[in-house]
Short mmCIF file of C-alpha atoms in Angstrom, two decimals:
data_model
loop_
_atom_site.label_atom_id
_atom_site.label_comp_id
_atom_site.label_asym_id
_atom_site.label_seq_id
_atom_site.Cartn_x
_atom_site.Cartn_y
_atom_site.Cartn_z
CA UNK A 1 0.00 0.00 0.00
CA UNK A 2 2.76 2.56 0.75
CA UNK A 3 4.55 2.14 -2.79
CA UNK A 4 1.28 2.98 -4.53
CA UNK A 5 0.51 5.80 -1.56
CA UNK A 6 3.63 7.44 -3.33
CA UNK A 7 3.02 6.94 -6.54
CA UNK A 8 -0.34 8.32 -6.13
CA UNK A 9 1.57 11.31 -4.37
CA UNK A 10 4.35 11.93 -6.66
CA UNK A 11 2.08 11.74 -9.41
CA UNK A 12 -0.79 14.39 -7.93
CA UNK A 13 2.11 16.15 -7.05
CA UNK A 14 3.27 16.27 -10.78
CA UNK A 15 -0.27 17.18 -11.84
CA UNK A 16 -0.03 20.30 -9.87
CA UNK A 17 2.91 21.26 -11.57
CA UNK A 18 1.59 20.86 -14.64
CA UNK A 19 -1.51 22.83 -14.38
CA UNK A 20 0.97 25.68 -12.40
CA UNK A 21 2.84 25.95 -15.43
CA UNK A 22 0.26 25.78 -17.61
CA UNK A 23 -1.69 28.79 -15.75
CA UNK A 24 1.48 30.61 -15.69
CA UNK A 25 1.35 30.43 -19.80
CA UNK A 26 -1.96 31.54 -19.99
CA UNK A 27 -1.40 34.38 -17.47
CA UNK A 28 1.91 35.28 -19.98
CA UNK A 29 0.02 35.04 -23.17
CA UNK A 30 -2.69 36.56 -21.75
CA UNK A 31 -0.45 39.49 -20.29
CA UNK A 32 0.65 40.18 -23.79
CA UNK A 33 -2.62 40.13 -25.17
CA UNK A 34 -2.66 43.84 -26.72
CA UNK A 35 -5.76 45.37 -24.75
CA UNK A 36 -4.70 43.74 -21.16
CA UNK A 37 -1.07 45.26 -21.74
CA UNK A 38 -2.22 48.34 -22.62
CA UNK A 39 -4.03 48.05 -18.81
CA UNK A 40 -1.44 46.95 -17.01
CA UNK A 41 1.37 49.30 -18.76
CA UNK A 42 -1.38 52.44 -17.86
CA UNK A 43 -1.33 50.66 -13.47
CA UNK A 44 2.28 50.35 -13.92
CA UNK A 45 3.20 54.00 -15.26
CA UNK A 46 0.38 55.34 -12.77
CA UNK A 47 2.45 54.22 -10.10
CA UNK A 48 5.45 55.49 -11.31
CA UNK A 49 3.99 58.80 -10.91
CA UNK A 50 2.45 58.06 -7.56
CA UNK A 51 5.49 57.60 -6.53
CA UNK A 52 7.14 60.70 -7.74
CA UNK A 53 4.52 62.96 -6.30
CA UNK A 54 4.67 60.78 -2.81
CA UNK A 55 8.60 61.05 -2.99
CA UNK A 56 8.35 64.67 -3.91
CA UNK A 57 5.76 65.53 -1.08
CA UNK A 58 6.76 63.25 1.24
CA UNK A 59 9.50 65.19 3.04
CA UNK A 60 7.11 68.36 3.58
CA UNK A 61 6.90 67.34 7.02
CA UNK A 62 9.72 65.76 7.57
CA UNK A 63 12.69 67.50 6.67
CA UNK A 64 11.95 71.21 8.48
CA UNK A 65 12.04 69.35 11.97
CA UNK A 66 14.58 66.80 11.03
CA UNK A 67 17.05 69.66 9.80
CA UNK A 68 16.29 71.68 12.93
CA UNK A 69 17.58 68.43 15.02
CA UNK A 70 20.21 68.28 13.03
CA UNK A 71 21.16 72.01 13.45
CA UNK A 72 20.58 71.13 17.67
CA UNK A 73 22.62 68.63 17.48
CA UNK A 74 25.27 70.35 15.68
CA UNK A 75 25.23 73.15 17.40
CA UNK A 76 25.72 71.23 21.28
CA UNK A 77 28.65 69.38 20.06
CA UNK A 78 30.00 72.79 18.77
CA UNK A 79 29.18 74.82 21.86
CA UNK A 80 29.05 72.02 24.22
CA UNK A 81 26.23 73.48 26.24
CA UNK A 82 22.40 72.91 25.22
CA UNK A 83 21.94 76.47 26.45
CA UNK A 84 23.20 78.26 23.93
CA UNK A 85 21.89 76.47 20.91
CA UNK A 86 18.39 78.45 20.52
CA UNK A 87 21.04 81.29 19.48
CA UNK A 88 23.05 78.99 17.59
CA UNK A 89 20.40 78.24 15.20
CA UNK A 90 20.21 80.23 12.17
CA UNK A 91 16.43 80.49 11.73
CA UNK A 92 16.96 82.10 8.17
CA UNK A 93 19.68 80.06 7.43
CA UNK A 94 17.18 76.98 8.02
CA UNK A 95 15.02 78.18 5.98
CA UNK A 96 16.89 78.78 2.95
CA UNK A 97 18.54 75.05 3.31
CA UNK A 98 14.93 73.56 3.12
CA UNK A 99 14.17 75.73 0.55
CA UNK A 100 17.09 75.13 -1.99
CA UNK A 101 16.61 71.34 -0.74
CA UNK A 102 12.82 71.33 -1.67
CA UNK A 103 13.54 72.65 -4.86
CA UNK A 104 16.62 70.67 -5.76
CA UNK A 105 14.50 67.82 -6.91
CA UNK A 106 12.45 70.35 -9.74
CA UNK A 107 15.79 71.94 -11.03
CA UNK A 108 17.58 68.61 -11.94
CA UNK A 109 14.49 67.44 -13.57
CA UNK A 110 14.28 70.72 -15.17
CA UNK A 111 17.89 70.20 -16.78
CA UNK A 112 17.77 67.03 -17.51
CA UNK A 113 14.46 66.96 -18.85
CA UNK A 114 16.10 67.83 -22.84
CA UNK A 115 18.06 65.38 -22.97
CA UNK A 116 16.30 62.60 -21.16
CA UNK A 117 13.07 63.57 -24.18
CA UNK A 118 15.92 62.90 -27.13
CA UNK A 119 17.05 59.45 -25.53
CA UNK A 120 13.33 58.46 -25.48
CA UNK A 121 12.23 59.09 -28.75
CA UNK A 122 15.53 57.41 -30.07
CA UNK A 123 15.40 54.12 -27.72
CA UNK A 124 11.55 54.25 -26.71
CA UNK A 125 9.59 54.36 -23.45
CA UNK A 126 10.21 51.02 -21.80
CA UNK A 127 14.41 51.47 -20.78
CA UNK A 128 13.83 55.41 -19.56
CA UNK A 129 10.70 54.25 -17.60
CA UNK A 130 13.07 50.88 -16.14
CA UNK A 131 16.42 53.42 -15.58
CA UNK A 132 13.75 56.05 -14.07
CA UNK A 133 12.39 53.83 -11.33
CA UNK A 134 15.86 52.45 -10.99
CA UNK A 135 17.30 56.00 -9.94
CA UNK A 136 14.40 56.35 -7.91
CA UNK A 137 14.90 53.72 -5.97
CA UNK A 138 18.39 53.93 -5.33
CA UNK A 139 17.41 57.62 -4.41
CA UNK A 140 15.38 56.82 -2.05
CA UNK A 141 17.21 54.69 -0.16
CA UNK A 142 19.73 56.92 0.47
CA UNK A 143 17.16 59.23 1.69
CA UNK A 144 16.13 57.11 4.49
CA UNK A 145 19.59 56.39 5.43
CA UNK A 146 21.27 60.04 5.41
CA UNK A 147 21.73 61.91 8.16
CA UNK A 148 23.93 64.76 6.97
CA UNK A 149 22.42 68.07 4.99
CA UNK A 150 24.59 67.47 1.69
CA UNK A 151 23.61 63.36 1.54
CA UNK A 152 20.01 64.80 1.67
CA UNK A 153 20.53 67.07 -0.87
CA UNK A 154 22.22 64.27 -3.27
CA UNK A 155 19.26 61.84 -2.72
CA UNK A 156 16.98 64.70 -3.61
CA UNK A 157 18.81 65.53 -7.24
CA UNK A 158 19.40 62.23 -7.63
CA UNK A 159 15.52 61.60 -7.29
CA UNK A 160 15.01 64.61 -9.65
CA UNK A 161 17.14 62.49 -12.33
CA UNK A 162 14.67 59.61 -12.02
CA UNK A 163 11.53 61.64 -12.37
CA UNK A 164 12.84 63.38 -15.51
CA UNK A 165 13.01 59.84 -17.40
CA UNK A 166 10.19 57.72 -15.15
CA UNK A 167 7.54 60.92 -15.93
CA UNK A 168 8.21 62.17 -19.25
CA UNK A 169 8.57 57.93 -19.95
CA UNK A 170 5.60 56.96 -18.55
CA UNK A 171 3.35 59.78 -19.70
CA UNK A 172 4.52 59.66 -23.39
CA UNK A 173 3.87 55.65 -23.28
CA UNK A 174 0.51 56.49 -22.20
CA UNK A 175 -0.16 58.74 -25.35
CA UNK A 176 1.53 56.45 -27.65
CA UNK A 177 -0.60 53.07 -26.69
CA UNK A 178 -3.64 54.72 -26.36
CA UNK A 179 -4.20 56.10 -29.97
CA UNK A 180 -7.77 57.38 -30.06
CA UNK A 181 -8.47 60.95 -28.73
CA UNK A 182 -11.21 59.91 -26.06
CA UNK A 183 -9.33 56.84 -25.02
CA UNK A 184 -6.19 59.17 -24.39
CA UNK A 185 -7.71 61.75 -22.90
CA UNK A 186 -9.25 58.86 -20.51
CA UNK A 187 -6.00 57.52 -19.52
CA UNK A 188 -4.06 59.99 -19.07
CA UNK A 189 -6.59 61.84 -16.78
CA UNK A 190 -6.79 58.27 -14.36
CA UNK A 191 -2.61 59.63 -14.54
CA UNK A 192 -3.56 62.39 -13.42
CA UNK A 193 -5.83 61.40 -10.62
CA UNK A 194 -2.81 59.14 -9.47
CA UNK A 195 -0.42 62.19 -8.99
CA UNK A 196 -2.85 64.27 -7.59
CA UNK A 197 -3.97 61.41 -5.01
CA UNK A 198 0.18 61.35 -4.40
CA UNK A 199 0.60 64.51 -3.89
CA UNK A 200 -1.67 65.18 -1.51
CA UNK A 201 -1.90 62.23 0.91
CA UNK A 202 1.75 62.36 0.78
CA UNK A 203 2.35 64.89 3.55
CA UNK A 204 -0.19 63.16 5.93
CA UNK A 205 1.27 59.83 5.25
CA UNK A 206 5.35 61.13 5.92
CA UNK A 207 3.83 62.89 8.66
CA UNK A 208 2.38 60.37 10.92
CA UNK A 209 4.95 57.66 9.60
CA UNK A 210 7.59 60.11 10.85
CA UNK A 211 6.21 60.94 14.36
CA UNK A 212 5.75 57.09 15.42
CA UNK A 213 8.40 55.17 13.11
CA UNK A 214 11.17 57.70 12.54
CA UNK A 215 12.20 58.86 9.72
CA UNK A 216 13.46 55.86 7.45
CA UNK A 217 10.19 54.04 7.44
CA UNK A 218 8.47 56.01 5.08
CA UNK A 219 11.40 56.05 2.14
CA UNK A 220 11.53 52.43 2.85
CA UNK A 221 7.82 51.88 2.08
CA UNK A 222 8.20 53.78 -0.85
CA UNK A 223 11.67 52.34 -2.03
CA UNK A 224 9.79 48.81 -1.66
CA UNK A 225 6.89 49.76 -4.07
CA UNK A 226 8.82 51.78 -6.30
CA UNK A 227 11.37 48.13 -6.37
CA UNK A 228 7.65 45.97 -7.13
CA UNK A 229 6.92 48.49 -9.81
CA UNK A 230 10.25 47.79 -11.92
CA UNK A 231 10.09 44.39 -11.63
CA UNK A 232 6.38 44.11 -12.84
CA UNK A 233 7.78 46.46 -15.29
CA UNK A 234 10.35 43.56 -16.24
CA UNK A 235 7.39 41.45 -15.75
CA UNK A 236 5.19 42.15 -18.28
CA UNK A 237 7.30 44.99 -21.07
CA UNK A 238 10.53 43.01 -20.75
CA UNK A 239 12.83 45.65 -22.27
CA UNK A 240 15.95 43.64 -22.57
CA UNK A 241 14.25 40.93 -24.64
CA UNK A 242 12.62 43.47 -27.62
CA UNK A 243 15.28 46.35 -28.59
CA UNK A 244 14.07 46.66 -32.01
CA UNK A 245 12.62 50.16 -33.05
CA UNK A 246 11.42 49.30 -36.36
CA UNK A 247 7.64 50.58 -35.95
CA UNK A 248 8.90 53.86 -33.83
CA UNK A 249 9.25 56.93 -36.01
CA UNK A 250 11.92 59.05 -35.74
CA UNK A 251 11.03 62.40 -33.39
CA UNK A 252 10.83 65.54 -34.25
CA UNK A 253 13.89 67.58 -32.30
CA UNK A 254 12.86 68.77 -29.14
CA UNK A 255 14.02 72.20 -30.04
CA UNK A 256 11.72 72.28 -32.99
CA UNK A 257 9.36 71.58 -30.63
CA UNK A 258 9.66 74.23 -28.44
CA UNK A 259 9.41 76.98 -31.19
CA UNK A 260 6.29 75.33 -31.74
CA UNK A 261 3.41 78.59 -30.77
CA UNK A 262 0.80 75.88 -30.38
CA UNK A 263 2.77 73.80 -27.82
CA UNK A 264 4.71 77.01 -26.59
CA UNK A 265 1.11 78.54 -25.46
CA UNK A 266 0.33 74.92 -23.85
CA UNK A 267 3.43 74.77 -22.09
CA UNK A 268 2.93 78.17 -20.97
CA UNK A 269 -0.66 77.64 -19.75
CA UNK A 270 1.02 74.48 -17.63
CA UNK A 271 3.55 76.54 -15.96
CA UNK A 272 1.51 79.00 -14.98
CA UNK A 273 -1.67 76.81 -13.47
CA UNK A 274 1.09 75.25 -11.30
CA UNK A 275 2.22 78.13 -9.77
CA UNK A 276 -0.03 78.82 -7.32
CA UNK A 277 0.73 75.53 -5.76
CA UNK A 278 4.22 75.61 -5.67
CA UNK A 279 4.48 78.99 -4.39
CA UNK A 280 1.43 77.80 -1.44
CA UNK A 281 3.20 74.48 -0.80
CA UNK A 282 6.24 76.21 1.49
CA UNK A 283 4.23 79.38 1.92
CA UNK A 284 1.05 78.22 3.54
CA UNK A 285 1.66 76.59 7.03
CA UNK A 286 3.72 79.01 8.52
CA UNK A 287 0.64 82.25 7.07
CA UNK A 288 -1.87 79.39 8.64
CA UNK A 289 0.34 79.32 12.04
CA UNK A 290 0.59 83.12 12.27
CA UNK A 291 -3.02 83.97 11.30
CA UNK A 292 -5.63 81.32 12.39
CA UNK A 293 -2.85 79.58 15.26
CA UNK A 294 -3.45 76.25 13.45
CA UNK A 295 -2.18 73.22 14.77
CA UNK A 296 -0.13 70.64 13.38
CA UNK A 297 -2.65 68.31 11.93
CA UNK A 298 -4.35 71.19 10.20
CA UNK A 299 -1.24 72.37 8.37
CA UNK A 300 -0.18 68.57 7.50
CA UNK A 301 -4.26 68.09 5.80
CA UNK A 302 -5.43 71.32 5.03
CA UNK A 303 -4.56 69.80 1.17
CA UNK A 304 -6.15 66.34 1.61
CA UNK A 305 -9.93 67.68 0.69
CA UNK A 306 -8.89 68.69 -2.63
CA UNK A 307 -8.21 65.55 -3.54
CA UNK A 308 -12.08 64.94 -4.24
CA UNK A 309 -12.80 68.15 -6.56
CA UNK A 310 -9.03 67.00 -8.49
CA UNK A 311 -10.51 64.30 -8.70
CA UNK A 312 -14.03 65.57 -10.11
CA UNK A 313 -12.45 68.03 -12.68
CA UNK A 314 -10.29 65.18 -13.82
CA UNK A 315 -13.73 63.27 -14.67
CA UNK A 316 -15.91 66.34 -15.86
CA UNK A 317 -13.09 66.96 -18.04
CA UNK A 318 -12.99 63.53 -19.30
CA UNK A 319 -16.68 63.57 -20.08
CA UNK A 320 -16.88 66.80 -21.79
CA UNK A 321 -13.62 65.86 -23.99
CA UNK A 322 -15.34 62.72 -25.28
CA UNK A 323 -18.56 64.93 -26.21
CA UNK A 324 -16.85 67.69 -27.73
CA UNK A 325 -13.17 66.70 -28.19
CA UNK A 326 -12.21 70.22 -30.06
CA UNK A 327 -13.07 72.16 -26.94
CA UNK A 328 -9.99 71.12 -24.89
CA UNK A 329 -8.91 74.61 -25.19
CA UNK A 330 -11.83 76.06 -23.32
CA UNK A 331 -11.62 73.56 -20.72
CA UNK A 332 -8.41 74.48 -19.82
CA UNK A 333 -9.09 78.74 -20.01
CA UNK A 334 -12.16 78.25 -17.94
CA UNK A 335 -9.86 76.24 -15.35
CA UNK A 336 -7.05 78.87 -15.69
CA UNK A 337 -10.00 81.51 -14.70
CA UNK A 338 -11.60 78.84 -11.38
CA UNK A 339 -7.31 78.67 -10.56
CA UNK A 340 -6.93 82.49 -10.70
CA UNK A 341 -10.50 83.43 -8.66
CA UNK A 342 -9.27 80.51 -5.81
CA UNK A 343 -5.97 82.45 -5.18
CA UNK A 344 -7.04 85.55 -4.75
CA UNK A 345 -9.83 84.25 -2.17
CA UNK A 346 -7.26 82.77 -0.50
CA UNK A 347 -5.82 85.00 2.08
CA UNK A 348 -9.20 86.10 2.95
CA UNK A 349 -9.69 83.31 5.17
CA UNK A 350 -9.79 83.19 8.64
CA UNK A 351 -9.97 79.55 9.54
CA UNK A 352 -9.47 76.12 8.63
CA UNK A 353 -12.66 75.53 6.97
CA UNK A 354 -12.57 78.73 4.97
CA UNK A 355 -9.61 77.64 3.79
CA UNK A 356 -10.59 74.56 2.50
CA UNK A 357 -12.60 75.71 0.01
CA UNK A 358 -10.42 77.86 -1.77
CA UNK A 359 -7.66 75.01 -2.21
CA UNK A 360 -9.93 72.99 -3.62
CA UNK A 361 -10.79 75.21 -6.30
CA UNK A 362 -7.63 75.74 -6.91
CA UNK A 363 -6.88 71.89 -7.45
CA UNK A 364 -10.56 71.50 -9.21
CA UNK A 365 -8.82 74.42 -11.70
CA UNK A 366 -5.74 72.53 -12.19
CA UNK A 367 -7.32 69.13 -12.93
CA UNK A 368 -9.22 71.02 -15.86
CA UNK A 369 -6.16 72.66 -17.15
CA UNK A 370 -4.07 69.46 -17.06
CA UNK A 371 -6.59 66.86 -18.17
CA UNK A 372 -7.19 69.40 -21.32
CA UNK A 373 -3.67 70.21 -21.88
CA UNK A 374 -1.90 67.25 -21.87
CA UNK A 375 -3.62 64.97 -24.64
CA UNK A 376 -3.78 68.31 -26.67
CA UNK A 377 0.08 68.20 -26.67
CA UNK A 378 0.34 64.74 -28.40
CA UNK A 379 -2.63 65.69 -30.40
CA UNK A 380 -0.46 68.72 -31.53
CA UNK A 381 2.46 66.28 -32.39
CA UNK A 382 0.00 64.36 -34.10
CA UNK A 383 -1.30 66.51 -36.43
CA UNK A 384 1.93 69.11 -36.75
CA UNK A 385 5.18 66.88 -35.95
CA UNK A 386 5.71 62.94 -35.82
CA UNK A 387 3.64 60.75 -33.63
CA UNK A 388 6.93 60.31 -30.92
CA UNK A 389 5.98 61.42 -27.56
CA UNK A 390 8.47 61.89 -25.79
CA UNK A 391 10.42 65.41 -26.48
CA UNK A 392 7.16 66.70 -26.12
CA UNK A 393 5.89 65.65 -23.08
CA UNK A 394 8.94 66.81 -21.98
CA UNK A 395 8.36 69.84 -22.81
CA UNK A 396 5.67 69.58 -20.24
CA UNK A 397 7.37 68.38 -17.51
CA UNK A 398 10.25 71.30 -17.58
CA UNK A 399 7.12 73.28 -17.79
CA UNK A 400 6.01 71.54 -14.60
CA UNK A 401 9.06 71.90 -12.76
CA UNK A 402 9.82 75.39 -13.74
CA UNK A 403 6.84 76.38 -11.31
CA UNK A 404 8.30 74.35 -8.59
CA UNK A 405 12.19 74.68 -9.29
CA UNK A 406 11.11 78.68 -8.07
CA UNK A 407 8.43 78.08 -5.87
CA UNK A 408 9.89 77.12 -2.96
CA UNK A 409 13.20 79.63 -3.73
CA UNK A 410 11.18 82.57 -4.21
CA UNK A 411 7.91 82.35 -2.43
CA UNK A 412 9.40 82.72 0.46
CA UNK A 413 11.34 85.89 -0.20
CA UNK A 414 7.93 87.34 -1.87
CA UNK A 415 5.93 87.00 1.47
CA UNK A 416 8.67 88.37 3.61
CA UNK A 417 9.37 91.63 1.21
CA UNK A 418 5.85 91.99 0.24
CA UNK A 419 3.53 89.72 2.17
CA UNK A 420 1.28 87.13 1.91
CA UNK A 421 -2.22 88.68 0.45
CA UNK A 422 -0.04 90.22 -2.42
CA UNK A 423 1.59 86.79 -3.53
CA UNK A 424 -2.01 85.43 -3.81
CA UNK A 425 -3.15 88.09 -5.92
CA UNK A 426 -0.52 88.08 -7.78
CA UNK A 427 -1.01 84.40 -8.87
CA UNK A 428 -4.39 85.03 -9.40
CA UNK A 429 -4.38 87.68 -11.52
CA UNK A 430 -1.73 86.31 -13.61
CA UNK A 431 -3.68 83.12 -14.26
CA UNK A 432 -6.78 84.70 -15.23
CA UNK A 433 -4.58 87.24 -17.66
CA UNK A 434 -3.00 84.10 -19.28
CA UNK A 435 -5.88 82.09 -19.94
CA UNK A 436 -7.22 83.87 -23.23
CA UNK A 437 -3.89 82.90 -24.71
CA UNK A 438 -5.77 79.71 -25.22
CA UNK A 439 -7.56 80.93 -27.69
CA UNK A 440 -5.06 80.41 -29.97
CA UNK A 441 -5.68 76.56 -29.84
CA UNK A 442 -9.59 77.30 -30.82
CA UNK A 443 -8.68 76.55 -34.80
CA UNK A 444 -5.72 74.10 -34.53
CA UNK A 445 -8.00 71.61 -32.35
CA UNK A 446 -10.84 71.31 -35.07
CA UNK A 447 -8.23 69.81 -36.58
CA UNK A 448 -8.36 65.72 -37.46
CA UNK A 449 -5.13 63.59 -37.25
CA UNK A 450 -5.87 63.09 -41.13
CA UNK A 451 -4.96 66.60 -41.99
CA UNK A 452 -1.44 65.58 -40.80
CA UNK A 453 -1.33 65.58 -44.63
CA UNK A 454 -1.28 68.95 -45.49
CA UNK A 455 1.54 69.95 -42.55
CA UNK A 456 4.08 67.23 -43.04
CA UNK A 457 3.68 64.67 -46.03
CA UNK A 458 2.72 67.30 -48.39
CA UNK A 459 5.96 69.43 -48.40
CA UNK A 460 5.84 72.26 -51.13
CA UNK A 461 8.47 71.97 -53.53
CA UNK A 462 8.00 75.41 -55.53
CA UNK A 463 5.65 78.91 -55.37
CA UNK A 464 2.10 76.87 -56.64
CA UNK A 465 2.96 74.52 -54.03
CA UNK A 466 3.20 76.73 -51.16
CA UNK A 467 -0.05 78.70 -52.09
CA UNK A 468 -2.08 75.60 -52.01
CA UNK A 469 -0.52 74.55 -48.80
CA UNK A 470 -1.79 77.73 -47.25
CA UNK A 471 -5.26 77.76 -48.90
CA UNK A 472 -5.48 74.07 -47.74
CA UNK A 473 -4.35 75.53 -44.40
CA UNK A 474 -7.15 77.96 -44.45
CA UNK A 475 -9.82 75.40 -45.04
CA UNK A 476 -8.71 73.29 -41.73
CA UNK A 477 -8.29 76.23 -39.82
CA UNK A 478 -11.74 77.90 -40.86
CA UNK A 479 -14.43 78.65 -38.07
CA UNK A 480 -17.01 75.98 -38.61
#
């Protein structure tokens, strides 16, 4: 009885196996199965930019308190007596450090940001996305383990040089598997929603991780599911195995690009929507702890609310796109005008709950600008340039980080020489001043990608030529 016991054993055991591996085809062919890649490519590169916002927002309530210990405890083995460290302590000094640290991140990204849009529209998204979430990683890591100002500031750029090839990646992937204008404009908003829902649970999330855990467990969490994201990555795109580019066009220059007026005005309208939340971001708690004596836990979530109208825009915007598609530039002027109204209410508050509101208009504005804005930037490649994605997006991501590579530098210095109700207005009224400027997008986005025709495979080659380009030009761009 116990030989066939075993046999019967080794041979269920074998059947197991056999259906295991057999599942684990399916799952594989089925993970290559076009429309279920396209899913799991659009939950991989949301993460990725989770996790940039999270990594970016993270240390907002962190790193003031940690550098001040570190200043302490600087200071008593300088002076040797705990006495005289309160007038050791540079208070401006401080500040400036977390300043030039906070916006470390945005400048790197800024400068790299050219060069990392060339390499992927020559090598594609895949290898920048993998080498983005690589950097961030590593970043990371040293960021929970540092304990000196400078190793802080290193993990910082160094995550900067991550985000510049993880976002632009990630985002221009999303544009180039998603073809169709709706389906786009769908996907890239559930982006979006992912950076928003980053950015803003970010600070409560470092903030209570860092009060009961220390600092190191929050990078840690992070490191470990920015580490699960590059291996699904490897998972399911496997990068090393496919290097062939024969189906990916060659990109237009980024430079080209950028004299562009259509995406120049875009880019603009980004930059600008953005800035009220930079400049807010450093700005806010200390106005909130001077004015309305708010405590801790209202400075770390006076930002989580607006996670729900972000949210909403992102879908209105969604909606109304699929309706009337050639409208994306009114979308984005009327949220330019909800962005601009929001600031200038802003310092008009007297409490937490006043303030609430506000913020979230300000976030329900930028959801409508970006969710507009961003498809209409490969739409303009589409229709004016070559269908490669990723000089132009980007284009959008210095524009990003121009807003927050000054933000915290300069905000700072703008409420001390001038104070905090001008700064608002300020960003209000140049937000509402900017927004006609998207006008200019009114006749290029009645546009169809089959008029790419007449703008790039249609060249004139003498005078005739030329004059029926622009009378073909003429007829697209007509008011219909």
């Amino acid at each position: 009885m116990e030989p066939d016991a075993s046999t019967g054993l080794a041979k269920t055991a074998a059947l197991n196996v056999s259906e295991m591996g057999e599942r684990t085809k399916q799952l594989g062919s089925a993970m290559h199965e076009p429309e279920r890649q396209r899913r799991v490519i659009l939950v991989i590169v949301c993460v990725a930019l989770f996790l940039d916002k999270m990594l970016y927002m993270v240390i907002v309530p962190i790193i003031p308190d940690y550098l001040a210990d570190l200043e302490s405890k600087q200071a008593v083995h300088i002076h040797g007596n705990i006495s005289t460290v309160h007038g050791t302590i540079n208070s401006e000094k401080l500040d400036m450090e977390i300043g030039v640290l906070f916006a470390s991140k945005a400048i790197v990204q800024l400068l790299v940001n050219p060069i990392s849009g060339t390499f992927i529209d020559r090598v594609g998204y895949d290898m920048p996305l993998l080498v983005g979430l690589l950097v961030m990683f590593v970043s990371t890591c040293i960021f929970a383990f540092a304990n000196h100002y400078w190793t802080l500031f290193a993990a910082r750029s160094l995550q900067g040089l991550g985000s510049a090839f993880a976002d632009t990646a990630g985002i221009a992937m999303i544009a180039d598997k998603y073809t169709e204008d709706a389906e786009r404009t769908r996907a890239l908003g559930i982006a979006l929603a992912f950076i928003s829902f980053g950015s803003l649970v970010a600070p409560p999330f470092g903030g209570v991780l860092y009060e009961f855990a220390g600092k190191r467990v929050p990078f840690i969490v992070l490191a470990c599911v920015c580490l699960a994201d590059g291996i699904l990555l490897l998972t399911v795109i496997k990068p090393f195995s496919n290097r062939t580019r024969e189906n990916m066009p060659v990109g237009t220059p980024i430079y080209r690009l950028m004299i562009d007026p259509y995406i120049a005005v875009v880019a603009g309208a980004l930059t600008v929507c953005n800035i009220p939340l930079a400049f807010l971001e450093p700005t806010i708690s200390n106005w909130m702890e001077s004015t309305m004596n708010a405590s801790k836990w209202e400075m770390g979530l006076v930002w989580l609310p607006a996670f729900l109208p972000h949210v909403l825009g992102v879908y209105l915007t969604v909606r109304l796109a699929a309706k009337y598609p050639d409208m994306q530039w009114f979308y984005g002027a009327v949220g330019m005008v909800i962005i601009g109204a929001s600031s200038c209410t802003v310092s008009a508050c007297k409490n937490f709950v006043q303030l609430i509101f506000p913020l979230c208009g300000i976030c329900f504005g930028i959801a409508l600008v970006d969710t507009a804005l961003l498809p209409t930037l490969a739409f303009l490649v589409d229709v004016r340039h070559v269908s490669a994605y990723g000089s132009v997006y980007a284009i959008a991501d210095i524009s990003y980080c121009v807003a927050y590579a000054i933000g915290p530098v300069i905000a700072e210095k703008i409420v001390h020489s001038m104070g905090f109700l001008q700064l608002n207005l300020g960003m209000g009224l140049v937000n509402v001043l900017c927004a006609p400027a998207l006008l200019l997008l009114r006749f290029v986005c009645q546009m169809k990608p089959s008029e790419k025709n007449v703008l790039i495979k249609k060249k004139p080659t003498g005078h005739y030529d030329c004059i029926k380009m622009e009378e073909r030009l003429e007829e697209v761009c007509a008011p219909r």
